[in-house]
Each structure stands twice: as structure tokens, then as C-alpha cells.
Amino acid sequence: MLDDFLARAVLGAVGVALAAAPLGVFVVWRRMAYFGDATAHAAILGVALALAFELPIFAGTLAVAVVVAFMVAKLTGRGFGADMILGVASHSALAIGLVAVAFAQGPRLDLQAYLFGDILAVGKADLAVIWGGAAAVFALIAWRWRALLMATVSEDLAWASGGNPDREGRILMLALAIVVAVAIKVVGALLIGALLIIPAAAARPFARTPEQMVLGAMGLGCLASLGGLWGAWEWDTPAGPSIVCAAAILFALSLIAKGGRGA
Amino acid sequence: MSRLRARRMTTLVEVKGLTVRVGDRPVLDNVNFAMQPREIVTVVGPNGSGKSTFLRSLIGAVKPSSGKITRKKGLRLGYVPQGLRLDPSLPMTVDRFLSLPSPVPAETRAAALEEAGAAGFANQQIASLSGGQLQRVLLARALLNAPQLLLLDEPTTGLDQPGQAAFYRKIEEVRDTLGCGVLMVSHELHVVMSASDRVICLNGHVCCEGHPEVVAQAEEYRALFGTGTKGALALYRHEHTHHHHHEGPCDAG
């Protein structure tokens, strides 16, 4: 089955959707959307460095995503306006990455594949990386689940109950870097943020507890992946953007459904 | 000597030379403080005087630049913040909120809600609560572990006057049932004066400290709170001490 490129594409897309969901809800709850973008854009620089030093793409993107996430968090914690720092970081990371790729470029690099994803080229090794990354994100977030929730609800209450919300923030940054590194092949650096946020947003109207929202985001993310791939196959459209389009349609439907119930 | 020693053993929290700087600006400067069980202590001070920073340093959210904070060993702490800014995208029932960051048995949750006057809110979404309801839920949360020290940061912000009075009566009740120490930050000077055993007047440093009556007379206190509150204070003293000859200007009465 894994010899069929379409089967690999489906498994890859579903794996990324599952990895993105438990982190995506935190990105939404903690208003880290811009933060997610900055980290994802930095991954292009990771691609360039990986090529220059002949490292696996996964290692390069993961390393750069971690460094940028922690650097931005440090700067925003120092009293700079968070929005301003993120704006600077997000666009600079992308621009520096694009310039660096131009320097590192060999004849084999298809930049578009890293900006928008190239899911039909997902190989068996990529699948291993995607599902391994998804498992790591799951394990991290499940392990810290209540502490992460507490820190998200109120940092002061977390401190008062003996927790350390700074540490929980670092765990989320690590999980974010992993998601970026596994998702870049599937949806590309520019649309990773969409995959984090839109399924979580679409699940919100139907959730009464945080756990329900994660499960909803997982389900809707998988649905968007399958729907997007089907659309890409049917109409010969780029797969990554098609998946995000499908997620956007699900979000619109969830808004309508919520409006209809008057909830 | 042995009496002193006994006092040290029961001290809930002791603060020595606490200084907190944000950048170059000292927010707290050499604050000394100790808290005994069953005491109700109120911190008053103008905006920006470091009241919240003081409380947040006691819970560990603010690291001292210098000085030392010593908690009694195994101290159980309850903290009621000024409010809760929950992002509307986060679905969270009251019951679920009470089980953070660790699971709490259903009976304990129900008892705490009852105690705080928030019975029946268990299945409501936090985001749908009114200001007063939210404060009671936050109080219930603080009571879950039967705290030995209860810290409240302007707990009645956004409540109307009857609501405030009811909330402070609740706090006294809690102190009586749990026998805990209560340390709170407050703006409502007249309520503070009637409910506290001790008042600390803070403005970066401790300006004056003592029994409410004593603090109200202190020059430092009057300098901070000026003529604007003199009327209210005089009014308070008029109401609660039954001295029917007025010592100060009492036009407000």
C-alpha cells in the first residue's frame, strides 16, 4: 500500500493533521497565531542550512524553528510589543530564508515545494518522520496537558498552585517546532499556520471542554486533509492549498451550523 | 524567648528586605513583612505602588531582585486574582476549571463552590459568568486545598457595593471556618478599615503599618490618600466607632 503515492499522500496529510490539532488549540487559546507563522517562516532558513551542510531537511527545519521560537519568546518577554517583534521576526525569517536558499541552491531544489508543500512527493522516510513527529507532539502535550491548560487559563494561578508556566510555554514552543518540521513537506512553510488554526477554530462552536475541542480539531483536520487531497486529485490543484481550502470550508460550515442552533 | 520561637514556628510567610526591580525601576524597595494564622491583613496604596507585585511575589510569579521570602514548610496557599481574562476560544466549564492543574474529587469541588456561594455554577462556561459570579468561582478555587494562607488581589473589582460587602463578609466567614490567614489588596478603604486586623500602607516601600485606626491617623497615610478620602474615612469612623463628635471634616456625612 505504501508503494502507492496517493496512499502515502493520504497518510502524510492525515499524520500532519493529527500532529497539528493538539498544538493548534493552544495556538488559538494563547493567541499565538502570529508566533506560529514566524516559526514556520523560519523553517525556510532551516531548509537552506540543511542543504548547505548536507543535513536532513527535517533536522535543519527543526533546529531553526526551535532557535527562532525561543529567540522571539525571549524578545517579547522583555517588554517589546509582542505584535511588533513578531511582525519583524516573521517577515525577516522568511526573507532571510529565501536569500539563504538562493545561496545554497543546487540544481535539485524546488523552492515552491517548501513554500507550499509537495505532498505527492512524500516518500516512506517522510512518512516515518511525519508519524514519528506526530507521536512526539502527542506525547509531549498529553504528558503536560493539565499544567499546559492551567498556564493557559492564568499564569498567576499556575504559579500559585506550584507550577511553572514558563516551562509549559517552552514545551509548547518545542511542540510547535516539531509540527513545523513535519508539516513543511505537506503544506509548506506559508500554510502551516493555517493548518494549526483553522481546524481548531472550526471545532470551537461544538466544544464544551478543552478535550472536546482537541478531538474536534483532530477530526476536522483529518476531514480537511482527505477532502483537500480529493479536490486536488479531481481538479488538478496544488494539494497543500487545497487542504487549507477544505479546512476553511469546514470552518464556514461550523459557523453556519452554530448560527442555526442559535448557540 | 520560647514565645518568640513559638511565633516563628507558626508564621505563615516571612518577607525580609524584598526588593523587586522592573528594568531599573524599583517597584518594591526593602519590604519586610510577616503573617500569622487567622490574621486579616490588608495592603492599601495608590496605583502603581507595588501592591499586586507584592502579592505576586508571594505566590512565586515575580522573582525578587534581592531579599528573601520564606514560607512555612508545606504551606497550603490559595490565591484569588484580580480577574480572569480567558480567551473566548477556550471552552471551559467551572467544574473543569476547578480540576486544574490536578484532579479534585467531585465532593471537594461541590463543597468549595457551596462555601464560596457559587453552588449551581458547576456546569456553566467560565466565559458566561458575570463579574461577581466569577469572583466567587475564583474564591471557590482558592478554597479547594483548605488553604492556610489566602491571598486576594482586589477581589471585589467590578462588584457593586452590596456585592463587595457580601464578599468581604464571606472572607471573614472563611477565615473563621478554616482558621487561615488572609492577605488582601484592596481599594475600598472604608471596608478595609472595618474588616482588617492590620493594614499595610504601601508605596514602593512600607509607609506605615498597624491597626486600621492607627494607620488612618498616620501622617504618611493621609499624605498618600489626601483629602479626597478623608471624608469617607471620617464617615467610616463615625459609623463604626460610634464617636458622635467628629474629629475631622465630615461634610460627606
XYZ file of N, CA and C in Angstrom, chain A:
789
model
N 0.830 -1.193 0.000
C 0.000 0.000 0.000
C 0.864 1.242 0.000
N 1.981 1.192 0.774
C 2.848 2.368 0.871
C 3.591 2.635 -0.434
N 3.463 1.706 -1.394
C 4.129 1.911 -2.670
C 3.309 2.842 -3.567
N 2.064 3.037 -3.198
C 1.210 3.915 -3.983
C 1.379 5.359 -3.488
N 1.703 6.299 -4.399
C 1.996 7.668 -3.951
C 0.761 8.317 -3.342
N -0.431 7.912 -3.825
C -1.638 8.526 -3.276
C -1.874 8.064 -1.838
N -1.627 6.785 -1.591
C -1.772 6.272 -0.224
C -0.788 6.987 0.702
N 0.438 7.191 0.218
C 1.426 7.903 1.043
C 0.977 9.339 1.293
N 0.398 9.960 0.262
C -0.077 11.333 0.420
C -1.174 11.406 1.476
N -2.109 10.447 1.414
C -3.207 10.433 2.392
C -2.649 10.251 3.799
N -1.749 9.276 3.956
C -1.181 9.027 5.287
C -0.404 10.243 5.784
N 0.320 10.885 4.881
C 1.088 12.065 5.270
C 0.178 13.200 5.717
N -0.851 13.448 4.938
C -1.754 14.559 5.250
C -2.485 14.312 6.566
N -2.939 13.058 6.757
C -3.648 12.741 7.999
C -2.694 12.842 9.199
N -1.483 12.376 9.020
C -0.495 12.449 10.098
C -0.235 13.889 10.516
N -0.074 14.766 9.532
C 0.164 16.174 9.846
C -1.050 16.793 10.536
N -2.248 16.442 10.073
C -3.458 16.976 10.696
C -3.540 16.549 12.163
N -3.175 15.286 12.424
C -3.233 14.787 13.801
C -2.166 15.456 14.677
N -0.998 15.730 14.097
C 0.057 16.389 14.875
C -0.320 17.840 15.163
N -0.982 18.475 14.195
C -1.282 19.902 14.326
C -2.396 20.169 15.336
N -3.366 19.233 15.455
C -4.561 19.512 16.252
C -4.283 19.828 17.730
N -3.555 18.967 18.464
C -3.395 19.251 19.898
C -2.569 20.502 20.158
N -1.720 20.892 19.205
C -0.963 22.126 19.363
C -1.786 23.322 18.883
N -2.545 23.088 17.789
C -3.341 24.173 17.209
C -4.306 24.790 18.211
N -4.923 23.957 19.064
C -5.847 24.520 20.045
C -5.118 25.486 20.984
N -3.907 25.157 21.380
C -3.156 26.055 22.259
C -2.754 27.340 21.521
N -2.417 27.189 20.228
C -2.070 28.373 19.432
C -3.263 29.340 19.427
N -4.483 28.778 19.311
C -5.687 29.609 19.302
C -5.943 30.192 20.695
N -5.934 29.357 21.717
C -6.261 29.803 23.071
C -5.288 30.864 23.569
N -4.019 30.702 23.217
C -2.994 31.620 23.733
C -2.667 32.741 22.771
N -3.449 32.845 21.709
C -3.257 33.902 20.703
C -1.827 33.896 20.173
N -1.388 32.719 19.748
C -0.025 32.586 19.240
C -0.007 32.464 17.724
N -1.085 32.892 17.047
C -1.182 32.671 15.603
C 0.032 33.263 14.886
N 0.354 34.490 15.214
C 1.459 35.186 14.578
C 2.789 34.515 14.954
N 2.842 34.048 16.185
C 4.029 33.340 16.666
C 4.261 32.071 15.840
N 3.160 31.358 15.570
C 3.245 30.155 14.754
C 3.755 30.476 13.357
N 3.267 31.574 12.788
C 3.709 31.984 11.461
C 5.199 32.285 11.443
N 5.652 33.035 12.453
C 7.067 33.413 12.500
C 7.934 32.158 12.532
N 7.537 31.193 13.368
C 8.309 29.959 13.479
C 8.294 29.175 12.167
N 7.125 29.128 11.541
C 7.005 28.364 10.290
C 7.825 29.005 9.175
N 7.781 30.345 9.104
C 8.541 31.027 8.052
C 10.042 30.784 8.220
N 10.459 30.712 9.480
C 11.881 30.498 9.741
C 12.350 29.157 9.202
N 11.391 28.235 9.012
C 11.761 26.900 8.545
C 12.436 26.945 7.174
N 12.109 27.978 6.364
C 12.746 28.096 5.043
C 14.259 28.275 5.212
N 14.619 29.063 6.214
C 16.040 29.220 6.519
C 16.638 27.869 6.907
N 15.852 27.089 7.642
C 16.298 25.749 8.024
C 16.559 24.878 6.811
N 15.693 24.996 5.806
C 15.877 24.235 4.568
C 17.214 24.626 3.927
N 17.472 25.937 3.854
C 18.709 26.421 3.241
C 19.931 25.887 3.991
N 19.882 25.964 5.305
C 21.020 25.494 6.101
C 21.215 23.995 5.940
N 20.107 23.261 5.907
C 20.202 21.812 5.749
C 20.882 21.475 4.429
N 20.516 22.214 3.379
C 21.133 21.954 2.071
C 22.618 22.305 2.095
N 22.923 23.458 2.727
C 24.308 23.915 2.743
C 25.198 22.930 3.482
N 24.697 22.388 4.585
C 25.526 21.500 5.403
C 25.217 20.028 5.160
N 24.422 19.771 4.140
C 24.061 18.398 3.769
C 23.482 17.607 4.933
N 22.566 18.275 5.630
C 21.842 17.621 6.729
C 20.462 17.239 6.215
N 19.769 16.331 6.944
C 18.377 16.071 6.567
C 17.555 17.359 6.721
N 16.586 17.577 5.814
C 15.734 18.767 5.864
C 15.021 18.864 7.218
N 14.568 17.690 7.705
C 13.844 17.680 8.986
C 14.697 18.269 10.102
N 15.973 17.853 10.159
C 16.853 18.344 11.231
C 17.064 19.850 11.113
N 17.288 20.324 9.875
C 17.525 21.748 9.670
C 16.329 22.596 10.076
N 15.136 22.198 9.610
C 13.950 22.994 9.931
C 13.658 22.946 11.424
N 13.820 21.767 12.034
C 13.548 21.649 13.471
C 14.482 22.560 14.264
N 15.766 22.522 13.935
C 16.743 23.315 14.692
C 16.445 24.812 14.565
N 16.239 25.266 13.326
C 16.000 26.696 13.133
C 14.670 27.113 13.765
N 13.639 26.270 13.649
C 12.346 26.612 14.247
C 12.475 26.749 15.766
N 13.233 25.842 16.384
C 13.428 25.929 17.840
C 14.132 27.234 18.201
N 15.236 27.527 17.491
C 16.016 28.725 17.815
C 15.167 29.988 17.657
N 14.458 30.083 16.536
C 13.654 31.291 16.292
C 12.536 31.407 17.319
N 11.864 30.287 17.635
C 10.772 30.339 18.606
C 11.276 30.863 19.954
N 12.419 30.346 20.410
C 12.923 30.775 21.718
C 13.441 32.208 21.684
N 14.028 32.582 20.547
C 14.537 33.951 20.429
C 13.382 34.951 20.473
N 12.336 34.669 19.719
C 11.191 35.572 19.678
C 10.526 35.637 21.050
N 10.398 34.478 21.704
C 9.777 34.460 23.026
C 10.582 35.302 24.006
N 11.901 35.212 23.919
C 12.778 35.981 24.798
C 12.578 37.485 24.573
N 12.543 37.886 23.312
C 12.407 39.308 22.990
C 11.047 39.852 23.411
N 9.973 39.080 23.158
C 8.646 39.578 23.527
C 8.503 39.638 25.038
N 9.254 38.792 25.755
C 9.190 38.809 27.211
C 9.928 39.991 27.815
N 10.667 40.752 26.997
C 11.482 41.837 27.523
C 10.804 43.196 27.397
N 9.511 43.188 27.220
C 8.808 44.461 27.226
C 8.688 45.115 25.860
N 9.237 44.454 24.802
C 8.927 44.939 23.466
C 7.475 44.587 23.172
N 6.822 45.338 22.262
C 5.473 44.965 21.871
C 5.523 43.618 21.171
N 4.703 42.677 21.639
C 4.747 41.328 21.073
C 4.419 41.364 19.590
N 3.414 42.127 19.237
C 2.981 42.183 17.850
C 4.100 42.711 16.957
N 4.789 43.721 17.448
C 5.869 44.328 16.667
C 7.003 43.325 16.450
N 7.466 42.711 17.538
C 8.563 41.743 17.432
C 8.192 40.604 16.486
N 6.945 40.121 16.616
C 6.525 39.002 15.779
C 6.470 39.421 14.322
N 6.018 40.650 14.066
C 5.987 41.153 12.701
C 7.389 41.202 12.110
N 8.321 41.716 12.881
C 9.715 41.789 12.428
C 10.254 40.379 12.189
N 10.051 39.502 13.165
C 10.635 38.155 13.090
C 10.038 37.349 11.951
N 8.712 37.402 11.830
C 8.031 36.584 10.845
C 8.518 36.902 9.431
N 8.530 38.189 9.090
C 8.903 38.557 7.722
C 10.400 38.453 7.493
N 11.190 38.831 8.504
C 12.645 38.717 8.337
C 13.040 37.260 8.155
N 12.437 36.375 8.945
C 12.807 34.962 8.865
C 12.546 34.440 7.460
N 11.402 34.822 6.912
C 11.061 34.367 5.566
C 12.053 34.924 4.546
N 12.324 36.237 4.638
C 13.204 36.877 3.663
C 14.624 36.308 3.750
N 15.128 36.177 4.979
C 16.480 35.634 5.165
C 16.536 34.212 4.619
N 15.481 33.450 4.873
C 15.417 32.081 4.369
C 15.470 32.047 2.860
N 14.714 32.916 2.199
C 14.678 32.921 0.733
C 16.038 33.303 0.154
N 16.687 34.299 0.795
C 18.016 34.712 0.334
C 19.013 33.568 0.539
N 18.921 32.932 1.726
C 19.861 31.850 2.034
C 19.689 30.690 1.067
N 18.443 30.396 0.699
C 18.197 29.310 -0.257
C 18.864 29.634 -1.585
N 18.815 30.914 -2.001
C 19.438 31.308 -3.257
C 20.939 31.034 -3.221
N 21.558 31.264 -2.059
C 22.995 30.981 -1.924
C 23.257 29.488 -1.957
N 22.403 28.719 -1.255
C 22.679 27.301 -1.059
C 22.200 26.457 -2.229
N 21.424 27.104 -3.091
C 20.677 26.346 -4.081
C 21.532 25.470 -4.978
N 21.177 24.202 -5.027
C 21.729 23.314 -6.041
C 20.681 23.205 -7.131
N 20.973 22.478 -8.168
C 20.018 22.356 -9.268
C 18.758 21.585 -8.857
N 18.852 20.835 -7.750
C 17.735 19.943 -7.420
C 16.666 20.598 -6.559
N 16.911 21.850 -6.074
C 15.971 22.412 -5.110
C 14.768 23.072 -5.794
N 13.606 22.622 -5.391
C 12.370 23.253 -5.855
C 11.805 24.053 -4.692
N 12.086 25.372 -4.712
C 11.708 26.228 -3.583
C 10.208 26.175 -3.326
N 9.457 26.157 -4.406
C 7.991 26.139 -4.282
C 7.513 24.994 -3.391
N 8.218 23.855 -3.465
C 7.813 22.692 -2.683
C 7.891 22.980 -1.190
N 8.842 23.849 -0.796
C 8.968 24.136 0.634
C 8.079 25.292 1.060
N 7.680 26.125 0.100
C 6.761 27.219 0.450
C 5.324 26.728 0.518
N 4.949 25.848 -0.407
C 3.545 25.430 -0.475
C 3.363 23.927 -0.284
N 4.441 23.200 -0.071
C 4.324 21.773 0.168
C 4.321 20.993 -1.147
N 4.693 19.724 -1.027
C 4.715 18.861 -2.210
C 4.336 17.466 -1.752
N 3.054 17.329 -1.450
C 2.616 16.127 -0.744
C 2.710 14.876 -1.614
N 2.626 15.076 -2.934
C 2.652 13.900 -3.798
C 4.056 13.314 -3.889
N 5.057 14.062 -3.371
C 6.435 13.553 -3.370
C 6.806 12.948 -2.014
N 5.811 12.798 -1.118
C 6.103 12.238 0.205
C 6.528 10.781 0.073
N 7.724 10.476 0.569
C 8.223 9.103 0.478
C 8.055 8.366 1.791
N 8.539 7.130 1.836
C 8.381 6.333 3.046
C 9.134 6.950 4.223
N 10.320 7.488 3.944
C 11.096 8.115 5.025
C 10.357 9.344 5.565
N 9.736 10.100 4.647
C 8.964 11.275 5.088
C 7.813 10.853 5.997
N 7.174 9.744 5.611
C 6.050 9.256 6.421
C 6.525 8.911 7.831
N 7.690 8.291 7.897
C 8.224 7.929 9.214
C 8.453 9.191 10.047
N 9.003 10.244 9.394
C 9.244 11.491 10.102
C 7.914 12.111 10.562
N 6.928 12.116 9.664
C 5.642 12.751 9.990
C 4.968 12.039 11.165
N 4.886 10.700 11.075
C 4.184 9.978 12.147
C 4.997 9.944 13.433
N 6.318 9.907 13.293
C 7.154 9.993 14.491
C 6.981 11.345 15.165
N 6.958 12.417 14.360
C 6.760 13.760 14.907
C 5.404 13.905 15.551
N 4.377 13.358 14.892
C 3.030 13.431 15.452
C 2.984 12.729 16.806
N 3.642 11.576 16.882
C 3.657 10.829 18.146
C 4.375 11.647 19.227
N 5.463 12.311 18.847
C 6.211 13.113 19.828
C 5.366 14.282 20.332
N 4.674 14.958 19.428
C 3.819 16.088 19.835
C 2.714 15.597 20.767
N 2.104 14.470 20.391
C 1.057 13.891 21.228
C 1.573 13.586 22.627
N 2.733 12.939 22.663
C 3.283 12.527 23.952
C 3.588 13.754 24.812
N 4.218 14.759 24.207
C 4.558 15.979 24.948
C 3.316 16.622 25.541
N 2.286 16.793 24.704
C 1.109 17.539 25.149
C 0.265 16.716 26.110
N 0.184 15.403 25.873
C -0.570 14.565 26.811
C 0.104 14.565 28.184
N 1.434 14.516 28.180
C 2.201 14.479 29.441
C 1.938 15.736 30.258
N 1.914 16.915 29.614
C 1.798 18.178 30.331
C 0.374 18.742 30.287
N -0.607 17.972 29.847
C -1.910 18.505 29.484
C -2.505 19.448 30.531
N -2.661 18.978 31.761
C -3.314 19.822 32.767
C -2.481 21.051 33.111
N -1.181 20.868 33.195
C -0.311 22.004 33.506
C -0.343 23.035 32.375
N -0.390 22.543 31.138
C -0.485 23.455 29.998
C -1.792 24.243 30.040
N -2.875 23.525 30.352
C -4.176 24.196 30.444
C -4.155 25.252 31.545
N -3.613 24.867 32.694
C -3.555 25.802 33.818
C -2.785 27.069 33.434
N -1.632 26.884 32.795
C -0.814 28.031 32.409
C -1.522 28.889 31.370
N -2.368 28.247 30.560
C -3.102 28.987 29.533
C -4.245 29.784 30.157
N -4.905 29.199 31.144
C -6.010 29.889 31.808
C -5.493 31.104 32.580
N -4.444 30.923 33.366
C -3.891 32.046 34.127
C -2.498 31.690 34.623
N -1.531 32.490 34.219
C -0.159 32.211 34.654
C -0.031 32.370 36.169
N -0.709 33.382 36.720
C -0.593 33.605 38.165
C -1.184 32.435 38.955
N -2.332 31.917 38.505
C -2.912 30.762 39.194
C -1.987 29.556 39.071
N -1.321 29.446 37.922
C -0.371 28.341 37.747
C 0.780 28.465 38.743
N 1.344 29.675 38.875
C 2.416 29.873 39.854
C 1.921 29.550 41.260
N 0.725 30.062 41.594
C 0.213 29.894 42.949
C -0.013 28.425 43.283
N -0.304 27.609 42.273
C -0.539 26.188 42.564
C 0.751 25.378 42.411
N 1.882 26.074 42.385
C 3.156 25.361 42.417
C 3.691 24.991 41.049
N 3.050 25.470 39.991
C 3.516 25.150 38.645
C 4.542 26.152 38.152
N 4.971 25.948 36.922
C 5.916 26.869 36.313
C 5.483 27.141 34.874
N 4.629 28.163 34.673
C 4.092 28.428 33.335
C 5.166 28.751 32.304
N 6.319 29.253 32.742
C 7.409 29.497 31.791
C 7.846 28.189 31.134
N 7.957 27.152 31.971
C 8.361 25.854 31.442
C 7.308 25.309 30.469
N 6.031 25.486 30.819
C 4.974 24.991 29.929
C 5.033 25.726 28.594
N 5.351 27.022 28.640
C 5.482 27.786 27.404
C 6.596 27.220 26.525
N 7.694 26.818 27.160
C 8.811 26.258 26.396
C 8.425 24.921 25.762
N 7.616 24.147 26.495
C 7.183 22.865 25.940
C 6.326 23.080 24.691
N 5.456 24.094 24.760
C 4.642 24.388 23.574
C 5.510 24.828 22.404
N 6.553 25.610 22.679
C 7.432 26.062 21.603
C 8.136 24.886 20.952
N 8.565 23.932 21.777
C 9.217 22.739 21.253
C 8.241 21.958 20.365
N 7.001 21.797 20.857
C 5.988 21.079 20.072
C 5.722 21.815 18.762
N 5.707 23.139 18.824
C 5.463 23.930 17.614
C 6.569 23.689 16.587
N 7.810 23.679 17.066
C 8.930 23.466 16.151
C 8.833 22.083 15.495
N 8.410 21.077 16.263
C 8.266 19.729 15.692
C 7.185 19.724 14.614
N 6.044 20.363 14.923
C 4.954 20.391 13.937
C 5.417 21.081 12.654
N 6.131 22.198 12.807
C 6.627 22.914 11.633
C 7.519 22.001 10.806
N 8.417 21.289 11.486
C 9.375 20.453 10.772
C 8.692 19.295 10.043
N 7.602 18.751 10.623
C 6.962 17.626 9.935
C 5.956 18.100 8.889
N 5.450 19.325 9.042
C 4.372 19.761 8.156
C 4.890 20.446 6.905
N 6.159 20.869 6.908
C 6.654 21.692 5.801
C 6.579 20.935 4.474
N 6.788 19.630 4.517
C 6.749 18.832 3.293
C 5.316 18.737 2.741
N 4.349 18.779 3.659
C 2.970 18.528 3.247
C 2.244 19.807 2.814
N 2.276 20.834 3.657
C 1.542 22.058 3.308
C 2.466 23.238 3.024
N 3.756 23.119 3.345
C 4.678 24.213 3.067
C 4.710 25.233 4.176
N 5.802 25.983 4.235
C 6.018 26.927 5.339
C 4.929 27.989 5.415
N 4.400 28.402 4.273
C 3.460 29.521 4.285
C 2.091 29.147 4.850
N 1.751 27.858 4.795
C 0.378 27.485 5.168
C 0.309 26.620 6.434
N 1.447 26.418 7.103
C 1.421 25.617 8.342
C 0.518 26.280 9.381
N 0.621 27.599 9.456
C -0.205 28.329 10.423
C -1.686 28.045 10.220
N -2.084 27.974 8.960
C -3.489 27.716 8.641
C -3.913 26.352 9.162
N -3.035 25.379 9.017
C -3.363 24.019 9.443
C -3.459 23.921 10.971
N -2.734 24.791 11.665
C -2.817 24.813 13.121
C -4.141 25.437 13.567
N -4.482 26.550 12.950
C -5.558 27.375 13.489
C -6.945 26.985 12.991
N -7.065 26.725 11.679
C -8.422 26.604 11.127
C -9.198 25.393 11.674
N -8.601 24.191 11.745
C -9.384 23.087 12.335
C -9.792 23.354 13.788
N -8.890 23.960 14.566
C -9.233 24.275 15.958
C -10.385 25.281 16.005
N -10.307 26.293 15.149
C -11.366 27.302 15.118
C -12.693 26.688 14.709
N -12.652 25.744 13.740
C -13.877 25.114 13.272
C -14.485 24.221 14.351
N -13.636 23.685 15.243
C -14.134 22.790 16.296
C -14.719 23.568 17.469
N -14.344 24.849 17.601
C -14.717 25.617 18.791
C -16.220 25.641 19.086
N -17.092 25.901 18.069
C -18.519 26.036 18.406
C -19.131 24.773 18.991
N -18.498 23.627 18.742
C -19.116 22.383 19.186
C -18.511 21.849 20.475
N -17.549 22.579 21.043
C -16.835 22.053 22.200
C -17.292 22.739 23.482
N -17.466 21.945 24.528
C -17.759 22.495 25.849
C -16.581 22.364 26.803
N -15.639 21.515 26.435
C -14.433 21.347 27.251
C -13.213 21.409 26.333
N -12.036 21.669 26.894
C -10.824 21.712 26.071
C -10.581 20.391 25.341
N -10.883 19.268 26.014
C -10.633 17.964 25.403
C -11.508 17.771 24.169
N -12.767 18.176 24.288
C -13.666 18.060 23.132
C -13.135 18.867 21.957
N -12.541 20.029 22.262
C -12.047 20.872 21.179
C -10.860 20.220 20.470
N -9.988 19.543 21.232
C -8.861 18.838 20.607
C -9.379 17.720 19.702
N -10.323 16.914 20.236
C -10.852 15.819 19.433
C -11.520 16.351 18.176
N -12.291 17.429 18.329
C -12.949 18.038 17.165
C -11.932 18.523 16.148
N -10.856 19.156 16.636
C -9.839 19.676 15.720
C -9.145 18.529 14.993
N -8.944 17.406 15.698
C -8.332 16.250 15.048
C -9.237 15.716 13.943
N -10.511 15.555 14.272
C -11.468 15.026 13.294
C -11.591 15.942 12.089
N -11.789 17.219 12.346
C -11.969 18.168 11.246
C -10.684 18.326 10.434
N -9.532 18.247 11.105
C -8.258 18.337 10.396
C -8.094 17.164 9.426
N -8.440 15.956 9.889
C -8.355 14.783 9.010
C -9.323 14.916 7.839
N -10.525 15.382 8.149
C -11.538 15.573 7.108
C -11.035 16.565 6.052
N -10.431 17.644 6.518
C -9.911 18.654 5.597
C -8.786 18.068 4.756
N -7.940 17.251 5.368
C -6.839 16.639 4.630
C -7.373 15.750 3.499
N -8.332 14.891 3.867
C -8.885 13.975 2.873
C -9.640 14.752 1.801
N -10.460 15.701 2.230
C -11.231 16.500 1.275
C -10.317 17.280 0.342
N -9.269 17.864 0.913
C -8.343 18.661 0.110
C -7.610 17.805 -0.915
N -7.181 16.623 -0.466
C -6.481 15.722 -1.386
C -7.410 15.273 -2.517
N -8.636 14.970 -2.138
C -9.611 14.559 -3.147
C -9.804 15.687 -4.177
N -9.948 16.919 -3.674
C -10.119 18.066 -4.574
C -8.906 18.242 -5.480
N -7.730 18.059 -4.897
C -6.501 18.230 -5.669
C -6.425 17.194 -6.787
N -6.875 15.992 -6.481
C -6.888 14.896 -7.449
C -7.912 15.162 -8.552
N -9.086 15.594 -8.111
C -10.223 15.794 -9.023
C -9.974 16.968 -9.975
N -9.463 18.078 -9.424
C -9.364 19.302 -10.245
C -7.923 19.675 -10.555
N -7.012 18.811 -10.225
C -5.603 19.062 -10.512
C -5.128 20.393 -9.920
N -5.423 20.596 -8.633
C -4.992 21.807 -7.932
C -3.839 21.441 -6.993
N -3.048 22.426 -6.535
C -1.962 22.112 -5.595
C -2.537 21.538 -4.292
N -1.922 20.481 -3.769
C -2.516 19.725 -2.662
C -2.544 20.521 -1.350
N -1.418 21.136 -0.977
C -1.362 21.865 0.298
C -2.437 22.935 0.392
N -2.465 23.873 -0.560
C -3.509 24.890 -0.525
C -4.913 24.306 -0.585
N -5.088 23.186 -1.295
C -6.424 22.576 -1.374
C -6.874 22.099 0.005
N -5.932 21.544 0.768
C -6.264 21.087 2.128
C -6.704 22.271 2.985
N -5.971 23.386 2.865
C -6.344 24.574 3.657
C -7.702 25.112 3.202
N -7.970 25.058 1.888
C -9.288 25.481 1.394
C -10.390 24.622 2.010
N -10.156 23.312 2.043
C -11.160 22.407 2.622
C -11.392 22.747 4.094
N -10.289 23.056 4.814
C -10.434 23.423 6.221
C -11.240 24.707 6.354
N -10.991 25.663 5.455
C -11.721 26.931 5.510
C -13.204 26.708 5.268
N -13.516 25.781 4.344
C -14.930 25.479 4.082
C -15.570 24.869 5.333
N -14.835 23.964 6.004
C -15.367 23.362 7.239
C -15.611 24.441 8.303
N -14.675 25.395 8.384
C -14.840 26.480 9.360
C -16.114 27.269 9.053
N -16.314 27.605 7.769
C -17.511 28.357 7.380
C -18.767 27.567 7.736
N -18.745 26.260 7.451
C -19.903 25.416 7.769
C -20.169 25.401 9.269
N -19.092 25.352 10.069
C -19.280 25.293 11.524
C -19.895 26.596 12.028
N -19.510 27.712 11.431
C -20.111 28.995 11.804
C -21.600 28.995 11.494
N -21.936 28.469 10.292
C -23.338 28.437 9.887
C -24.136 27.521 10.809
N -23.557 26.347 11.099
C -24.241 25.385 11.966
C -24.484 25.982 13.342
N -23.488 26.711 13.853
C -23.611 27.321 15.169
C -24.682 28.397 15.148
N -24.676 29.199 14.076
C -25.687 30.248 13.937
C -27.080 29.661 13.896
N -27.222 28.524 13.185
C -28.520 27.885 13.037
C -29.077 27.386 14.348
N -28.167 26.954 15.234
C -28.628 26.461 16.544
C -28.856 27.593 17.511
N -28.389 28.771 17.139
C -28.533 29.938 17.999
C -27.715 29.830 19.259
N -26.694 28.988 19.248
C -25.888 28.783 20.456
C -24.973 29.954 20.709
